[in-house]
Amino acid sequence: MSPAPGTPPAGPLAGVRVLEFTTAWAGPFAGRCLAYLGADVLKIEAPGHPDSWRGTRSGGAPLYYPEASPGDDPQNRNVLFNSQNLDKRSLALDLKQAGAMDVMHDLVRRSDVVLANFTPGVLDRLGIGRRDLARINDRIIVVEMPAFGPGGPSSAHQGMGKTMEPAAGMTSLMGYPDGTPVLTGPAVMDPIGGLNAVAAVVSALELRERTGRGAGVSVFQVEAAASWIGEYLLEQAETGATRAPDGNRVPDAAPHGAYPCAGDDEWIAIAVHDDAQWRALCTVLGAADLADDPAFLRLADRLAAQDALDGVLAELTRGHGKAALAERLQDAGVPAAPVLGGDEIATCPAMRESGMLVDLDHAAVGRRTYGALGFRHSRTPGSHRRAAPLFGEHNDEILRDLLGYDEARIAELRGTAALADAPTADTDTPHVSRVEPAAAARQEARP
């Protein structure tokens, strides 16, 4: 039977259920991707240790909330949490209270994946590690994503995007030759870790299709991230040479960088790979004579004189509007793009037309625009179907409709504090791999 008109298409993971025990960015981003691909993701939070990106009951810095206002319910209004938990259902369960472990076991019998971003050993101490859960459901897949692997000197260390980047070697490649190493800004290690965890889940599901059994998978985020700079690691191993940071420059293009444009802190990115592009750039900038300057005539000349070249170009681009100049350069065959701020991205027609922005209704903040995920499948494209859940929003729905509990049993769980409808503490969840909230607010919360 065909879906009703307007119904989002089922993703490739439709029918897969994920129990998500994560906090902050990396783990929730992984769960968000799985939900986007069609999985039924149950976000399980302890009332005393809610997801740290919900913030505190009293609110926090205004930039974390719509209209810069925490309101009366800040933990359900926080843009950090709401940006990374689309399409999930929420269950507020305290595993340390009477009756909660029975709920957990019933969930495991009906689920496919457990996802967590705690340090090694936490799930085992809670009694929900792979070995414990396999006794209940030998098809269950447990994917853990700590910062560091077990056994080493850093195994018990907590991780954040801004600490894992240096540990993985990324930070040493960024910055300027005469400066200090720099971070990516919004801590790209966290979404990288999330994507690696998604790959682990999908691989484990494929393995289960062939073997009939689940698996335990550890995604050590620092080690897994090394693949993103693999060519530099290979260069080091092969030649003994350590690649030094060099700003925006690359060995096969010049000019290659960001150049000032008209306005306050407005920039255009330009990359010239060959002599034909160089001549076209000079023509568009009204500096045709510059194309024949012996100092910049060939790519090798430009690579050798980049300091002077960047100074000349900065003066030529400074009076142009970044968008108009980028369009003229693109028409002339020169790779160029305006450097956009978050507000410009959120209102960009191309972002809307490509499906990279989606409008969803949220119970606490109303209809909002969210950044969508950038990957698609042709036959099973996935979709964003609903905004992030309120804390414990789906408690009764999950216990009643999925587990078959009656009202008396649900009330009993509330009576023992195993089940809660609101956080009971402001505690920042411990021993997790997470990222500084302010960085992600700039990256994720603009829409």
Short mmCIF file of C-alpha atoms in Angstrom, two decimals:
data_model
loop_
_atom_site.label_atom_id
_atom_site.label_comp_id
_atom_site.label_asym_id
_atom_site.label_seq_id
_atom_site.Cartn_x
_atom_site.Cartn_y
_atom_site.Cartn_z
CA MET A 1 0.00 0.00 0.00
CA SER A 2 1.32 3.43 -0.91
CA PRO A 3 1.85 5.97 1.89
CA ALA A 4 -0.68 8.77 2.25
CA PRO A 5 0.11 11.97 0.35
CA GLY A 6 2.51 14.14 2.30
CA THR A 7 3.74 11.25 4.45
CA PRO A 8 7.55 11.30 4.80
CA PRO A 9 9.16 8.32 3.07
CA ALA A 10 10.34 5.45 5.24
CA GLY A 11 14.10 5.40 5.65
CA PRO A 12 16.39 2.41 5.19
CA LEU A 13 16.39 1.74 8.95
CA ALA A 14 12.60 1.60 9.28
CA GLY A 15 11.79 -1.23 11.70
CA VAL A 16 15.03 -0.82 13.69
CA ARG A 17 14.69 0.32 17.32
CA VAL A 18 17.53 2.10 19.11
CA LEU A 19 17.86 2.70 22.86
CA GLU A 20 19.98 5.83 23.12
CA PHE A 21 21.92 6.66 26.32
CA THR A 22 23.86 9.69 25.16
CA THR A 23 24.43 13.33 26.00
CA ALA A 24 25.72 16.55 24.44
CA TRP A 25 26.67 16.31 20.74
CA ALA A 26 28.52 13.25 19.44
CA GLY A 27 26.15 10.58 20.77
CA PRO A 28 22.92 12.49 20.15
CA PHE A 29 24.11 13.34 16.63
CA ALA A 30 24.56 9.62 15.95
CA GLY A 31 21.06 8.94 17.25
CA ARG A 32 19.72 11.82 15.21
CA CYS A 33 21.19 10.33 12.03
CA LEU A 34 19.73 6.89 12.81
CA ALA A 35 16.30 8.44 13.44
CA TYR A 36 16.55 10.42 10.20
CA LEU A 37 17.20 7.12 8.42
CA GLY A 38 13.98 5.71 9.83
CA ALA A 39 14.96 4.04 13.10
CA ASP A 40 12.71 4.37 16.14
CA VAL A 41 15.14 6.04 18.53
CA LEU A 42 14.16 6.09 22.21
CA LYS A 43 16.14 8.75 24.04
CA ILE A 44 16.54 7.44 27.60
CA GLU A 45 17.54 10.04 30.20
CA ALA A 46 17.97 9.67 33.96
CA PRO A 47 15.91 12.30 35.81
CA GLY A 48 18.94 13.15 37.94
CA HIS A 49 21.29 13.29 34.95
CA PRO A 50 19.43 14.61 31.93
CA ASP A 51 21.23 15.28 28.69
CA SER A 52 23.71 18.06 29.53
CA TRP A 53 22.56 20.03 26.49
CA ARG A 54 19.16 20.55 28.09
CA GLY A 55 20.93 22.97 30.40
CA THR A 56 19.70 23.80 33.88
CA ARG A 57 16.23 24.19 35.34
CA SER A 58 16.94 27.85 35.99
CA GLY A 59 18.13 28.55 32.45
CA GLY A 60 21.47 29.74 31.14
CA ALA A 61 23.05 32.15 28.70
CA PRO A 62 20.34 33.77 26.54
CA LEU A 63 21.91 32.65 23.23
CA TYR A 64 20.87 29.06 24.03
CA TYR A 65 17.14 29.87 23.85
CA PRO A 66 14.67 31.09 21.21
CA GLU A 67 14.12 34.84 21.42
CA ALA A 68 17.03 34.80 23.91
CA SER A 69 14.60 33.76 26.66
CA PRO A 70 14.84 30.61 28.81
CA GLY A 71 11.14 30.97 29.64
CA ASP A 72 9.41 28.88 32.30
CA ASP A 73 10.68 25.57 30.90
CA PRO A 74 14.31 26.12 29.85
CA GLN A 75 15.31 22.45 29.71
CA ASN A 76 12.78 21.87 26.95
CA ARG A 77 13.63 25.13 25.14
CA ASN A 78 17.40 24.81 24.82
CA VAL A 79 18.45 25.16 21.19
CA LEU A 80 21.43 22.86 21.73
CA PHE A 81 19.32 19.88 22.75
CA ASN A 82 16.54 20.67 20.31
CA SER A 83 18.95 20.84 17.38
CA GLN A 84 20.41 17.36 17.95
CA ASN A 85 17.43 15.26 18.98
CA LEU A 86 15.02 15.53 16.07
CA ASP A 87 12.75 12.56 15.33
CA LYS A 88 13.34 10.82 18.67
CA ARG A 89 10.99 9.73 21.46
CA SER A 90 11.83 10.45 25.10
CA LEU A 91 11.71 8.09 28.07
CA ALA A 92 12.79 9.38 31.49
CA LEU A 93 13.99 6.30 33.37
CA ASP A 94 16.23 6.02 36.45
CA LEU A 95 17.90 2.62 36.21
CA LYS A 96 18.89 2.76 39.88
CA GLN A 97 15.30 2.80 41.12
CA ALA A 98 13.04 -0.17 41.83
CA GLY A 99 11.37 -1.60 38.75
CA ALA A 100 13.47 0.34 36.25
CA MET A 101 15.72 -2.57 35.29
CA ASP A 102 12.65 -4.67 34.46
CA VAL A 103 11.58 -1.88 32.09
CA MET A 104 15.05 -1.86 30.56
CA HIS A 105 15.00 -5.61 29.99
CA ASP A 106 11.57 -5.42 28.37
CA LEU A 107 12.86 -2.69 26.07
CA VAL A 108 15.91 -4.74 25.14
CA ARG A 109 13.70 -7.67 24.14
CA ARG A 110 12.00 -5.38 21.64
CA SER A 111 15.03 -3.45 20.42
CA ASP A 112 17.96 -3.82 18.07
CA VAL A 113 20.62 -1.36 19.21
CA VAL A 114 21.89 0.26 22.41
CA LEU A 115 23.91 3.42 21.77
CA ALA A 116 25.99 5.18 24.47
CA ASN A 117 28.81 7.72 24.68
CA PHE A 118 30.07 7.07 28.20
CA THR A 119 33.64 6.19 29.16
CA PRO A 120 34.57 2.47 28.99
CA GLY A 121 32.96 0.33 31.67
CA VAL A 122 30.01 2.58 32.56
CA LEU A 123 27.40 0.40 30.85
CA ASP A 124 28.81 -2.69 32.54
CA ARG A 125 28.62 -1.02 35.94
CA LEU A 126 25.01 -0.07 35.24
CA GLY A 127 24.27 -3.69 34.35
CA ILE A 128 23.43 -2.94 30.72
CA GLY A 129 26.66 -3.84 28.97
CA ARG A 130 26.67 -6.14 25.95
CA ARG A 131 27.32 -9.28 28.02
CA ASP A 132 24.38 -8.57 30.35
CA LEU A 133 21.97 -7.64 27.59
CA ALA A 134 22.90 -10.58 25.35
CA ARG A 135 21.46 -12.91 28.00
CA ILE A 136 18.12 -11.22 27.37
CA ASN A 137 18.37 -10.72 23.61
CA ASP A 138 21.33 -12.25 21.79
CA ARG A 139 20.50 -10.15 18.71
CA ILE A 140 21.06 -6.88 20.53
CA ILE A 141 23.85 -4.62 19.25
CA VAL A 142 25.64 -2.41 21.78
CA VAL A 143 27.65 0.47 20.31
CA GLU A 144 29.77 2.50 22.73
CA MET A 145 31.65 5.62 21.68
CA PRO A 146 34.13 6.71 24.37
CA ALA A 147 36.85 9.23 23.64
CA PHE A 148 39.71 6.78 24.15
CA GLY A 149 40.11 3.03 23.98
CA PRO A 150 40.42 0.77 27.06
CA GLY A 151 43.67 -0.15 28.75
CA GLY A 152 45.73 2.91 27.86
CA PRO A 153 46.70 5.82 30.09
CA SER A 154 43.83 7.93 28.74
CA SER A 155 41.12 5.26 28.81
CA ALA A 156 39.24 6.72 31.78
CA HIS A 157 39.51 10.32 30.58
CA GLN A 158 36.42 12.23 29.61
CA GLY A 159 36.48 13.71 26.14
CA MET A 160 35.10 16.78 24.43
CA GLY A 161 35.42 17.82 20.83
CA LYS A 162 37.96 20.44 21.81
CA THR A 163 40.16 17.91 23.62
CA MET A 164 39.77 15.07 21.14
CA GLU A 165 40.86 17.19 18.17
CA PRO A 166 44.36 17.75 19.58
CA ALA A 167 44.58 14.12 20.70
CA ALA A 168 43.78 12.95 17.17
CA GLY A 169 46.43 15.20 15.62
CA MET A 170 44.02 17.51 13.78
CA THR A 171 44.91 20.65 15.68
CA SER A 172 48.56 20.47 14.68
CA LEU A 173 47.54 20.88 11.04
CA MET A 174 45.49 24.05 11.51
CA GLY A 175 46.60 27.62 12.04
CA TYR A 176 49.33 29.79 10.56
CA PRO A 177 53.08 29.07 10.35
CA ASP A 178 53.97 31.74 12.90
CA GLY A 179 51.05 31.05 15.26
CA THR A 180 49.80 28.43 17.65
CA PRO A 181 47.68 25.40 16.66
CA VAL A 182 43.99 26.19 16.45
CA LEU A 183 40.74 24.27 16.76
CA THR A 184 38.11 23.93 14.06
CA GLY A 185 35.84 26.26 16.04
CA PRO A 186 32.61 24.27 16.44
CA ALA A 187 34.56 21.14 17.41
CA VAL A 188 34.09 19.03 14.30
CA MET A 189 35.26 15.96 16.22
CA ASP A 190 31.80 15.49 17.71
CA PRO A 191 29.82 15.07 14.48
CA ILE A 192 32.73 13.02 13.12
CA GLY A 193 32.39 10.72 16.11
CA GLY A 194 28.65 10.57 15.54
CA LEU A 195 29.05 9.58 11.90
CA ASN A 196 31.58 6.91 12.84
CA ALA A 197 29.07 5.51 15.31
CA VAL A 198 26.37 5.46 12.63
CA ALA A 199 28.71 3.47 10.38
CA ALA A 200 29.33 1.06 13.27
CA VAL A 201 25.59 0.56 13.83
CA VAL A 202 24.88 -0.06 10.15
CA SER A 203 27.84 -2.46 9.86
CA ALA A 204 26.71 -4.40 12.94
CA LEU A 205 23.16 -4.64 11.58
CA GLU A 206 24.52 -5.99 8.30
CA LEU A 207 26.63 -8.53 10.20
CA ARG A 208 23.58 -9.62 12.18
CA GLU A 209 21.70 -10.22 8.94
CA ARG A 210 24.35 -12.79 8.03
CA THR A 211 25.02 -14.37 11.44
CA GLY A 212 21.76 -13.93 13.31
CA ARG A 213 23.61 -12.59 16.34
CA GLY A 214 24.22 -9.16 17.75
CA ALA A 215 27.59 -7.68 18.67
CA GLY A 216 29.39 -5.26 20.91
CA VAL A 217 31.14 -2.47 19.03
CA SER A 218 33.46 0.16 20.50
CA VAL A 219 34.01 3.35 18.50
CA PHE A 220 36.99 5.05 20.14
CA GLN A 221 36.45 8.55 18.85
CA VAL A 222 40.04 9.78 18.89
CA GLU A 223 41.36 6.71 17.09
CA ALA A 224 38.50 6.61 14.59
CA ALA A 225 38.99 10.30 13.77
CA ALA A 226 42.56 9.69 12.66
CA SER A 227 41.16 8.43 9.35
CA TRP A 228 40.09 11.99 8.54
CA ILE A 229 43.74 13.06 8.40
CA GLY A 230 45.02 9.74 7.09
CA GLU A 231 47.11 11.21 4.27
CA TYR A 232 49.14 13.26 6.74
CA LEU A 233 49.70 10.25 8.99
CA LEU A 234 50.90 8.25 5.99
CA GLU A 235 53.18 11.10 4.93
CA GLN A 236 54.69 11.17 8.41
CA ALA A 237 55.20 7.40 8.45
CA GLU A 238 56.69 7.30 4.97
CA THR A 239 58.93 10.36 4.99
CA GLY A 240 59.37 11.26 8.64
CA ALA A 241 58.26 14.81 7.82
CA THR A 242 55.58 16.47 9.92
CA ARG A 243 53.14 18.61 7.99
CA ALA A 244 53.10 22.17 9.37
CA PRO A 245 50.03 24.42 9.40
CA ASP A 246 49.92 26.96 6.56
CA GLY A 247 46.73 28.94 6.95
CA ASN A 248 44.41 28.54 3.97
CA ARG A 249 47.16 27.68 1.54
CA VAL A 250 47.49 24.43 -0.38
CA PRO A 251 50.34 23.13 -2.56
CA ASP A 252 48.40 23.04 -5.84
CA ALA A 253 46.55 26.36 -6.00
CA ALA A 254 47.41 30.07 -5.68
CA PRO A 255 45.79 32.33 -4.84
CA HIS A 256 43.90 30.18 -2.36
CA GLY A 257 42.29 31.93 0.59
CA ALA A 258 39.67 34.29 1.93
CA TYR A 259 39.80 37.94 0.85
CA PRO A 260 38.01 41.00 2.27
CA CYS A 261 34.95 42.47 0.60
CA ALA A 262 32.79 45.54 1.09
CA GLY A 263 31.13 45.73 4.48
CA ASP A 264 32.06 44.82 8.03
CA ASP A 265 33.92 41.51 8.25
CA GLU A 266 32.69 40.29 4.84
CA TRP A 267 34.82 37.84 2.86
CA ILE A 268 35.05 35.84 -0.35
CA ALA A 269 36.84 32.53 -0.76
CA ILE A 270 38.83 32.13 -3.99
CA ALA A 271 40.82 29.17 -5.29
CA VAL A 272 42.85 29.42 -8.52
CA HIS A 273 44.24 26.12 -9.75
CA ASP A 274 45.62 26.99 -13.18
CA ASP A 275 46.75 29.86 -15.36
CA ALA A 276 43.46 30.14 -17.25
CA GLN A 277 41.60 30.69 -13.97
CA TRP A 278 44.22 33.25 -12.96
CA ARG A 279 43.65 35.27 -16.12
CA ALA A 280 39.89 35.09 -15.67
CA LEU A 281 40.21 36.30 -12.07
CA CYS A 282 42.29 39.29 -13.13
CA THR A 283 39.83 40.18 -15.88
CA VAL A 284 36.81 40.11 -13.54
CA LEU A 285 38.67 42.26 -11.01
CA GLY A 286 39.52 44.81 -13.71
CA ALA A 287 43.24 44.08 -13.42
CA ALA A 288 44.03 42.42 -16.74
CA ASP A 289 47.60 43.71 -16.64
CA LEU A 290 48.19 41.76 -13.43
CA ALA A 291 47.76 38.50 -15.34
CA ASP A 292 50.98 39.25 -17.24
CA ASP A 293 53.02 40.32 -14.23
CA PRO A 294 56.13 38.09 -14.32
CA ALA A 295 55.90 37.61 -10.55
CA PHE A 296 52.52 35.88 -10.91
CA LEU A 297 52.57 34.55 -14.48
CA ARG A 298 52.63 30.80 -13.75
CA LEU A 299 51.29 28.71 -10.90
CA ALA A 300 54.81 28.05 -9.67
CA ASP A 301 55.43 31.82 -9.60
CA ARG A 302 52.27 32.46 -7.63
CA LEU A 303 53.02 29.70 -5.14
CA ALA A 304 56.42 31.28 -4.51
CA ALA A 305 55.00 34.77 -4.02
CA GLN A 306 51.82 34.18 -2.03
CA ASP A 307 52.39 36.88 0.57
CA ALA A 308 52.64 39.58 -2.10
CA LEU A 309 49.85 38.02 -4.14
CA ASP A 310 47.42 37.95 -1.19
CA GLY A 311 48.13 41.62 -0.48
CA VAL A 312 47.41 42.62 -4.06
CA LEU A 313 44.19 40.62 -4.22
CA ALA A 314 42.93 41.98 -0.91
CA GLU A 315 43.05 45.48 -2.31
CA LEU A 316 41.24 44.42 -5.49
CA THR A 317 38.39 42.55 -3.74
CA ARG A 318 37.84 45.04 -0.92
CA GLY A 319 35.39 47.24 -2.79
CA HIS A 320 33.17 44.44 -4.11
CA GLY A 321 30.09 42.88 -2.58
CA LYS A 322 30.95 39.28 -1.76
CA ALA A 323 27.89 37.64 -3.32
CA ALA A 324 27.98 39.62 -6.55
CA LEU A 325 31.72 39.09 -6.98
CA ALA A 326 31.44 35.36 -6.30
CA GLU A 327 28.74 35.05 -8.94
CA ARG A 328 30.82 36.92 -11.54
CA LEU A 329 33.86 34.76 -10.80
CA GLN A 330 31.86 31.56 -11.01
CA ASP A 331 30.46 32.65 -14.37
CA ALA A 332 34.05 33.19 -15.51
CA GLY A 333 35.09 29.70 -14.41
CA VAL A 334 36.92 30.72 -11.23
CA PRO A 335 36.11 28.71 -8.07
CA ALA A 336 34.74 31.26 -5.60
CA ALA A 337 32.07 31.57 -2.94
CA PRO A 338 30.93 34.17 -0.43
CA VAL A 339 31.75 33.38 3.20
CA LEU A 340 28.31 33.20 4.85
CA GLY A 341 27.29 33.74 8.45
CA GLY A 342 24.74 31.58 10.21
CA ASP A 343 21.91 34.03 9.62
CA GLU A 344 22.70 34.14 5.91
CA ILE A 345 22.73 30.34 5.68
CA ALA A 346 19.38 30.12 7.47
CA THR A 347 17.75 32.46 4.94
CA CYS A 348 19.54 31.21 1.83
CA PRO A 349 17.03 30.08 -0.85
CA ALA A 350 19.43 27.39 -2.06
CA MET A 351 19.48 25.83 1.41
CA ARG A 352 15.71 25.68 1.44
CA GLU A 353 15.48 24.33 -2.11
CA SER A 354 18.02 21.59 -1.39
CA GLY A 355 16.14 20.41 1.69
CA MET A 356 18.88 21.50 4.08
CA LEU A 357 16.36 23.48 6.15
CA VAL A 358 13.18 21.99 7.59
CA ASP A 359 10.31 23.51 9.60
CA LEU A 360 8.99 21.47 12.54
CA ASP A 361 6.54 22.09 15.38
CA HIS A 362 7.91 21.81 18.91
CA ALA A 363 5.64 21.62 21.96
CA ALA A 364 7.65 24.17 23.96
CA VAL A 365 9.01 26.57 21.33
CA GLY A 366 6.49 26.38 18.49
CA ARG A 367 7.31 26.09 14.81
CA ARG A 368 11.02 26.50 14.13
CA THR A 369 13.49 26.04 11.32
CA TYR A 370 16.15 23.37 11.84
CA GLY A 371 19.22 22.41 9.89
CA ALA A 372 18.66 19.08 8.12
CA LEU A 373 21.18 16.34 7.47
CA GLY A 374 23.17 16.47 4.27
CA PHE A 375 23.06 12.88 3.06
CA ARG A 376 20.31 11.34 0.94
CA HIS A 377 19.44 7.94 -0.51
CA SER A 378 17.59 7.72 -3.81
CA ARG A 379 15.12 4.93 -2.92
CA THR A 380 14.98 5.35 0.86
CA PRO A 381 15.95 8.98 1.43
CA GLY A 382 15.00 9.34 5.08
CA SER A 383 13.41 12.46 6.50
CA HIS A 384 12.96 14.73 9.50
CA ARG A 385 9.47 14.07 10.80
CA ARG A 386 9.20 15.77 14.19
CA ALA A 387 11.01 18.14 16.50
CA ALA A 388 13.00 17.08 19.54
CA PRO A 389 10.97 15.57 22.40
CA LEU A 390 10.12 17.18 25.70
CA PHE A 391 11.73 15.48 28.69
CA GLY A 392 9.77 12.26 29.29
CA GLU A 393 7.22 13.23 26.65
CA HIS A 394 6.66 9.65 25.51
CA ASN A 395 6.81 7.85 28.87
CA ASP A 396 3.25 6.55 28.81
CA GLU A 397 3.21 5.96 25.06
CA ILE A 398 6.31 3.74 25.21
CA LEU A 399 5.34 1.83 28.35
CA ARG A 400 1.72 1.36 27.31
CA ASP A 401 1.88 0.87 23.55
CA LEU A 402 5.29 -0.73 23.15
CA LEU A 403 5.65 -2.72 26.38
CA GLY A 404 1.98 -3.33 27.10
CA TYR A 405 2.00 -2.00 30.67
CA ASP A 406 -1.30 -1.05 32.24
CA GLU A 407 -1.99 2.22 34.02
CA ALA A 408 -1.44 0.68 37.44
CA ARG A 409 2.04 -0.48 36.62
CA ILE A 410 2.97 2.85 35.05
CA ALA A 411 1.73 4.62 38.18
CA GLU A 412 3.79 2.26 40.34
CA LEU A 413 6.94 3.16 38.38
CA ARG A 414 6.22 6.83 38.95
CA GLY A 415 5.72 6.10 42.63
CA THR A 416 9.17 4.50 42.97
CA ALA A 417 10.76 7.39 41.02
CA ALA A 418 11.86 4.96 38.33
CA LEU A 419 9.80 7.04 35.90
CA ALA A 420 9.75 10.83 35.89
CA ASP A 421 8.07 13.57 33.90
CA ALA A 422 10.63 16.30 34.64
CA PRO A 423 14.34 16.43 35.46
CA THR A 424 15.09 16.28 39.19
CA ALA A 425 18.56 17.85 39.04
CA ASP A 426 20.73 20.26 37.10
CA THR A 427 23.67 17.88 37.11
CA ASP A 428 25.85 17.88 34.02
CA THR A 429 26.00 14.23 32.95
CA PRO A 430 29.46 12.83 33.87
CA HIS A 431 31.98 10.67 32.05
CA VAL A 432 30.86 11.42 28.53
CA SER A 433 32.38 12.49 25.26
CA ARG A 434 30.94 15.94 24.65
CA VAL A 435 31.66 19.41 23.27
CA GLU A 436 31.61 22.94 24.60
CA PRO A 437 27.99 24.17 24.28
CA ALA A 438 28.86 27.66 23.04
CA ALA A 439 30.68 26.27 20.01
CA ALA A 440 27.78 24.12 18.96
CA ALA A 441 25.31 26.93 19.57
CA ARG A 442 27.11 28.92 16.90
CA GLN A 443 27.20 25.90 14.59
CA GLU A 444 23.79 24.32 15.11
CA ALA A 445 21.35 26.78 16.60
CA ARG A 446 21.35 29.66 14.10
CA PRO A 447 18.20 28.48 12.26
#
